[in-house]
Coordinates of C-alpha atoms in Angstrom, one line a residue:
M514 CA -0.1 0.0 -0.1
A515 CA 1.3 3.1 -0.7
S516 CA 2.4 5.3 2.2
E517 CA 0.2 8.4 3.0
S518 CA 1.6 11.2 5.3
V519 CA -1.1 12.6 7.8
S520 CA -0.4 15.6 10.2
V521 CA 0.5 15.4 13.9
I522 CA -3.0 16.8 14.7
F523 CA -4.6 13.8 13.1
K524 CA -2.2 11.4 14.9
I525 CA -3.1 13.1 18.1
Y526 CA -6.9 12.9 17.5
C527 CA -6.3 9.0 16.8
L528 CA -4.5 8.6 20.2
T529 CA -6.8 10.6 22.2
V530 CA -9.9 8.9 20.5
M531 CA -8.5 5.8 21.0
T532 CA -7.7 6.2 24.5
L533 CA -10.9 7.6 25.6
I534 CA -12.7 4.6 23.7
A535 CA -10.6 1.7 25.3
A536 CA -10.9 3.1 28.6
T537 CA -14.8 3.6 28.4
Y538 CA -15.3 0.4 26.8
T539 CA -13.7 -1.6 29.6
V540 CA -15.5 0.2 32.3
A541 CA -19.0 0.0 30.4
L542 CA -18.8 -3.4 29.4
R543 CA -17.7 -4.6 33.0
Y544 CA -20.7 -2.6 34.2
T545 CA -23.3 -4.4 31.8
R546 CA -21.8 -7.7 32.7
T547 CA -22.1 -7.4 36.3
V548 CA -25.1 -5.1 37.6
S549 CA -27.7 -6.1 35.1
S550 CA -30.4 -8.5 36.2
D551 CA -31.5 -9.6 33.0
L552 CA -28.0 -10.4 31.4
Y553 CA -27.7 -9.9 27.7
F554 CA -26.3 -12.6 25.3
S555 CA -22.7 -11.4 24.6
T556 CA -22.8 -13.4 21.3
T557 CA -25.5 -11.0 19.9
A558 CA -23.4 -8.1 21.0
V559 CA -20.2 -9.1 19.2
C560 CA -22.4 -9.8 16.0
L561 CA -24.2 -6.6 16.3
A562 CA -21.2 -4.6 16.5
E563 CA -19.8 -6.5 13.4
V564 CA -22.7 -5.3 11.6
I565 CA -22.4 -1.8 12.6
K566 CA -18.9 -1.8 11.6
L567 CA -19.9 -3.1 8.1
L568 CA -22.2 -0.3 7.6
L569 CA -19.8 2.4 8.9
S570 CA -17.2 1.1 6.4
L571 CA -19.6 1.5 3.9
L572 CA -20.2 4.9 4.6
M573 CA -16.8 5.6 4.7
L574 CA -16.3 4.0 1.3
V575 CA -19.0 6.2 -0.1
R576 CA -17.2 9.1 1.2
E577 CA -14.0 8.1 0.0
T578 CA -15.4 7.3 -3.6
G579 CA -17.7 10.3 -4.0
D580 CA -20.8 8.8 -4.7
L581 CA -22.9 5.8 -4.8
G582 CA -22.3 4.7 -8.1
R583 CA -18.5 4.3 -7.6
C584 CA -18.9 2.8 -4.3
W585 CA -21.1 0.0 -5.9
T586 CA -18.5 -0.4 -8.6
A587 CA -15.8 -0.8 -6.0
V588 CA -17.7 -3.3 -3.8
V589 CA -18.4 -5.5 -6.9
T590 CA -14.9 -5.4 -8.1
H591 CA -13.3 -6.1 -4.7
I592 CA -16.0 -8.0 -3.0
F593 CA -18.3 -10.2 -5.3
R594 CA -15.5 -10.7 -8.1
S595 CA -12.6 -11.4 -5.6
P596 CA -13.7 -14.3 -3.8
K597 CA -10.0 -15.2 -2.9
E598 CA -9.5 -11.8 -1.3
L599 CA -12.7 -12.3 1.0
L600 CA -11.3 -15.5 1.9
K601 CA -8.2 -14.1 2.8
L602 CA -9.8 -11.5 5.1
S603 CA -11.9 -14.0 6.7
V604 CA -9.0 -15.4 8.8
P605 CA -8.8 -12.2 10.7
S606 CA -12.6 -11.9 11.2
V607 CA -12.7 -15.5 12.7
V608 CA -9.8 -14.7 15.3
Y609 CA -11.3 -11.2 16.1
A610 CA -14.8 -12.9 16.8
I611 CA -12.8 -15.5 19.2
Q612 CA -11.2 -12.5 20.8
N613 CA -14.2 -10.3 21.3
N614 CA -16.0 -13.5 22.9
M615 CA -13.1 -14.1 25.2
A616 CA -13.3 -10.4 26.3
F617 CA -16.6 -10.7 27.5
V618 CA -15.8 -13.8 29.4
A619 CA -12.5 -12.2 30.8
L620 CA -14.4 -9.2 32.0
S621 CA -17.3 -11.3 33.6
N622 CA -14.4 -12.9 35.8
L623 CA -12.0 -10.0 36.3
D624 CA -11.8 -6.5 37.7
A625 CA -11.9 -3.9 34.9
A626 CA -8.3 -2.7 35.6
V627 CA -6.8 -6.3 36.1
Y628 CA -8.4 -6.8 32.7
Q629 CA -7.0 -3.8 31.2
V630 CA -3.5 -4.3 32.4
T631 CA -3.2 -8.0 31.8
Y632 CA -4.8 -7.3 28.1
Q633 CA -1.2 -5.6 27.3
L634 CA 0.4 -8.9 27.0
K635 CA -0.9 -8.3 23.5
I636 CA 2.5 -6.2 23.2
P637 CA 4.8 -9.0 23.4
C638 CA 2.5 -11.2 21.5
T639 CA 2.2 -9.1 18.4
A640 CA 6.0 -8.5 18.9
L641 CA 6.8 -11.9 18.2
C642 CA 4.1 -12.2 15.5
M643 CA 5.9 -9.1 13.5
V644 CA 9.1 -10.9 14.2
L645 CA 7.6 -14.2 12.7
M646 CA 5.2 -13.0 10.2
L647 CA 6.9 -9.7 9.1
S648 CA 10.4 -10.4 9.6
R649 CA 10.8 -7.2 11.5
S650 CA 13.7 -6.9 14.1
L651 CA 13.4 -5.4 17.4
S652 CA 15.9 -3.3 19.7
R653 CA 17.4 -4.6 22.8
L654 CA 15.4 -1.9 24.6
Q655 CA 12.3 -3.1 23.3
W656 CA 13.0 -7.0 24.0
F657 CA 13.8 -5.5 27.6
S658 CA 10.3 -3.6 27.8
V659 CA 8.4 -6.9 26.7
F660 CA 10.1 -8.8 29.7
M661 CA 9.4 -5.9 32.0
L662 CA 5.9 -6.0 30.9
C663 CA 5.7 -9.7 31.4
G664 CA 6.9 -9.1 35.2
G665 CA 4.6 -6.4 35.7
V666 CA 1.7 -8.4 34.5
T667 CA 2.7 -11.1 36.8
L668 CA 2.5 -9.0 39.7
V669 CA -1.0 -7.9 38.8
Q670 CA -2.0 -11.6 38.4
W671 CA -0.3 -12.6 41.4
T672 CA -2.1 -10.1 43.8
P673 CA -5.3 -8.7 42.1
P674 CA -7.5 -6.2 43.9
Q675 CA -9.2 -8.0 46.7
S676 CA -12.6 -6.2 47.1
T677 CA -15.2 -4.7 45.1
K678 CA -18.8 -3.2 46.0
V679 CA -20.1 -5.2 43.0
Q680 CA -20.9 -8.7 44.7
V681 CA -20.9 -11.3 41.7
E682 CA -19.7 -15.0 41.4
Q683 CA -16.3 -14.6 39.6
N684 CA -13.9 -17.4 38.5
P685 CA -10.5 -15.8 38.3
F686 CA -8.7 -18.6 36.7
L687 CA -11.2 -18.7 34.0
G688 CA -11.0 -14.9 33.4
F689 CA -7.0 -15.2 33.1
V690 CA -7.2 -18.2 30.5
A691 CA -9.9 -16.1 28.4
I692 CA -7.5 -13.2 28.6
A693 CA -4.7 -15.2 27.5
V694 CA -6.7 -16.4 24.3
A695 CA -7.9 -12.9 23.5
V696 CA -4.3 -12.1 23.8
L697 CA -3.1 -14.6 21.2
C698 CA -5.8 -13.4 19.1
S699 CA -5.2 -10.1 19.2
G700 CA -1.4 -10.5 18.4
F701 CA -2.0 -12.9 15.5
A702 CA -5.0 -11.1 13.9
G703 CA -3.3 -7.6 14.2
V704 CA -0.2 -8.5 12.4
Y705 CA -2.0 -10.7 9.7
F706 CA -4.3 -7.8 9.2
E707 CA -1.4 -5.3 8.9
K708 CA 0.3 -7.7 6.4
V709 CA -2.7 -7.8 3.9
L710 CA -3.5 -4.1 4.4
K711 CA 0.0 -3.0 3.5
S712 CA 0.7 -5.4 0.7
S713 CA -1.5 -3.9 -1.5
D714 CA -3.2 -0.3 -2.6
T715 CA -6.5 -1.7 -2.1
S716 CA -8.9 0.8 -0.1
L717 CA -8.7 0.5 3.8
W718 CA -12.5 0.4 3.8
I719 CA -12.9 -2.2 1.4
R720 CA -10.5 -4.4 3.5
N721 CA -12.8 -3.5 6.4
I722 CA -15.9 -4.5 4.3
Q723 CA -14.4 -7.9 3.4
M724 CA -13.3 -8.6 6.9
Y725 CA -16.5 -7.8 8.5
L726 CA -18.4 -9.6 6.0
S727 CA -17.0 -12.7 7.2
G728 CA -17.1 -11.6 10.5
I729 CA -20.9 -11.3 10.7
V730 CA -21.0 -15.0 9.2
V731 CA -18.6 -16.1 12.0
T732 CA -20.5 -14.4 14.7
L733 CA -23.9 -15.3 13.6
I734 CA -22.8 -18.9 13.7
G735 CA -21.4 -18.2 17.2
V736 CA -24.9 -16.9 18.5
F737 CA -26.6 -20.1 17.4
M738 CA -24.3 -22.5 18.4
T739 CA -23.6 -20.7 22.0
D740 CA -26.9 -19.3 22.8
G741 CA -29.1 -20.3 19.8
A742 CA -32.0 -22.0 22.0
Q743 CA -32.2 -19.2 24.5
V744 CA -31.9 -16.3 21.7
L745 CA -35.0 -18.1 20.0
E746 CA -36.8 -18.3 23.3
K747 CA -36.1 -15.0 24.7
G748 CA -34.9 -12.7 21.6
F749 CA -32.0 -11.5 19.9
F750 CA -31.9 -8.1 21.9
Y751 CA -32.9 -9.8 25.4
G752 CA -31.4 -7.9 28.0
Y753 CA -30.4 -4.9 26.2
T754 CA -30.4 -1.6 27.7
P755 CA -29.0 1.8 26.9
W756 CA -25.6 0.9 28.6
V757 CA -25.5 -2.2 26.4
C758 CA -26.1 -0.2 23.4
L759 CA -23.5 2.0 24.4
V760 CA -20.8 -1.0 24.8
V761 CA -21.9 -2.2 21.4
F762 CA -21.2 1.3 19.7
L763 CA -18.0 1.7 21.5
A764 CA -16.9 -1.8 20.2
S765 CA -18.1 -0.8 16.8
V766 CA -16.1 2.6 16.6
G767 CA -13.1 0.9 18.4
G768 CA -12.9 -1.5 15.9
M769 CA -13.0 1.0 13.3
Y770 CA -10.2 3.1 14.7
T771 CA -8.0 -0.1 15.3
S772 CA -7.9 -0.3 11.4
V773 CA -7.1 3.2 11.1
V774 CA -4.4 2.9 13.7
V775 CA -2.8 0.0 11.7
K776 CA -2.7 2.2 8.7
Y777 CA -1.5 5.6 10.1
T778 CA -0.1 5.4 13.6
D779 CA 3.3 4.1 15.1
N780 CA 4.1 2.1 18.0
I781 CA 4.7 5.1 20.5
M782 CA 1.2 6.4 19.8
K783 CA -0.4 2.9 20.7
G784 CA 1.8 2.7 23.7
F785 CA 0.8 5.9 25.2
S786 CA -2.8 5.1 24.5
A787 CA -2.8 1.6 26.1
A788 CA -1.0 3.3 28.9
A789 CA -3.5 6.3 29.5
A790 CA -6.5 3.8 29.0
I791 CA -5.3 1.7 32.1
V792 CA -4.9 4.7 34.1
L793 CA -8.4 6.2 33.2
S794 CA -10.3 2.9 33.4
T795 CA -8.2 2.1 37.1
V796 CA -9.5 5.4 38.1
A797 CA -12.9 4.6 36.9
S798 CA -13.1 1.3 38.8
V799 CA -12.3 3.1 42.0
I800 CA -15.1 5.6 41.7
L801 CA -17.7 3.4 40.1
F802 CA -17.1 -0.4 41.5
G803 CA -15.0 0.7 45.0
L804 CA -12.0 -1.1 43.6
Q805 CA -9.4 -1.8 46.4
I806 CA -5.8 -1.5 44.6
T807 CA -3.0 -2.9 46.4
T808 CA 0.8 -1.8 46.6
T809 CA 1.5 -4.9 44.4
F810 CA -1.1 -4.1 41.8
I811 CA 0.3 -0.3 41.7
T812 CA 3.8 -1.6 41.3
G813 CA 2.7 -3.8 38.7
A814 CA 0.6 -1.4 36.6
L815 CA 3.5 1.3 36.7
L816 CA 5.8 -1.4 35.3
V817 CA 3.4 -2.1 32.6
C818 CA 2.7 1.7 31.9
V819 CA 6.7 2.4 31.7
S820 CA 7.4 -1.0 29.4
I821 CA 4.6 0.2 27.0
Y822 CA 6.5 3.4 26.7
T823 CA 9.8 2.2 26.5
Y824 CA 8.9 -0.3 23.8
G825 CA 7.1 2.3 21.5
L826 CA 10.3 4.6 21.4
P827 CA 12.0 4.6 18.2
K828 CA 14.9 2.2 17.5
Q829 CA 18.3 3.6 16.7
D830 CA 19.4 3.2 13.3
T831 CA 22.7 1.3 13.5
S832 CA 23.0 -0.2 10.1
K833 CA 25.4 2.5 9.1
V834 CA 27.6 2.1 12.1
L835 CA 27.5 -1.6 12.1
K836 CA 28.0 -2.0 8.5
P837 CA 31.7 -2.8 7.5
S838 CA 33.3 -0.8 5.3
T839 CA 35.7 -2.1 2.4
D840 CA 39.4 -1.0 1.9
R841 CA 38.3 1.4 -0.9
E842 CA 35.5 3.1 1.0
D843 CA 38.4 3.8 3.7
T844 CA 40.7 5.3 1.2
Q845 CA 37.9 7.4 -0.5
K846 CA 36.8 8.7 3.0
L847 CA 40.5 9.6 3.7
I848 CA 41.0 11.5 0.5
D849 CA 37.7 13.4 1.2
V850 CA 39.2 14.3 4.4

């Protein structure tokens, strides 16, 4: 894909919106999964979010192409006449669907702050996927940051917050298993999508449409395999409240911004966004849920925030220093001096 330069203001805008969406989504999702008497089906929420993301991508494609005619031509060319490309984008949609459902399971069994911190394991997972799938290299500082992150997450898992005003039955082990699956899915799907996105000049919104079409099919299958009988009995929108609608909306917009971030932003911006989201969601959890945070938890959270920042620092280009020079090059340098 041809590189497109964007302004610093646009990158700051993406950073701000990503941070607010991530923090708000975490707290809102936690709230809907713990205080509602008529608990909605998480699979239907994931499916509905995919539908909304598809509609938003179509609107953005219309805006990009200029009118409905050109938009329809692009859809026919890249969707209906390109089944291989559609199949290629079904891979991340399947993985993202699994990730989203695991996020619901994790947040139903973990506090919001614990979830937000442990979910940052997606960074070392993504780093490993980048090395294996994109043949990229990481500096020593970046690898050090990865291990620092793992240490911080270990502290968070070892002594999670002990009390909350919300009295619900939770299974921390199940929550951590779910977050581990979500992390693996996030790392692989993100790098895979980046590889597909940057390997051609196809529009970002076309790629999104390809992915969300298959995502809708996958999540619909998930709805009927997991909650089919109950959905048929109680209805697709059973348990939906304004708060649930907010969660679905945040998931949809968050997914859209994820694709924009893959295209336009860099690691340091994503690191700041993730670190800021941790702080915001933790503060919100203390205020809304009465979360009691221990010293060990604070230490782990600080390690996570520092590691996220240092991981995002740009690598020093040492290729010219490390590159051995030939005798002719050395002679020429002496002559120039």
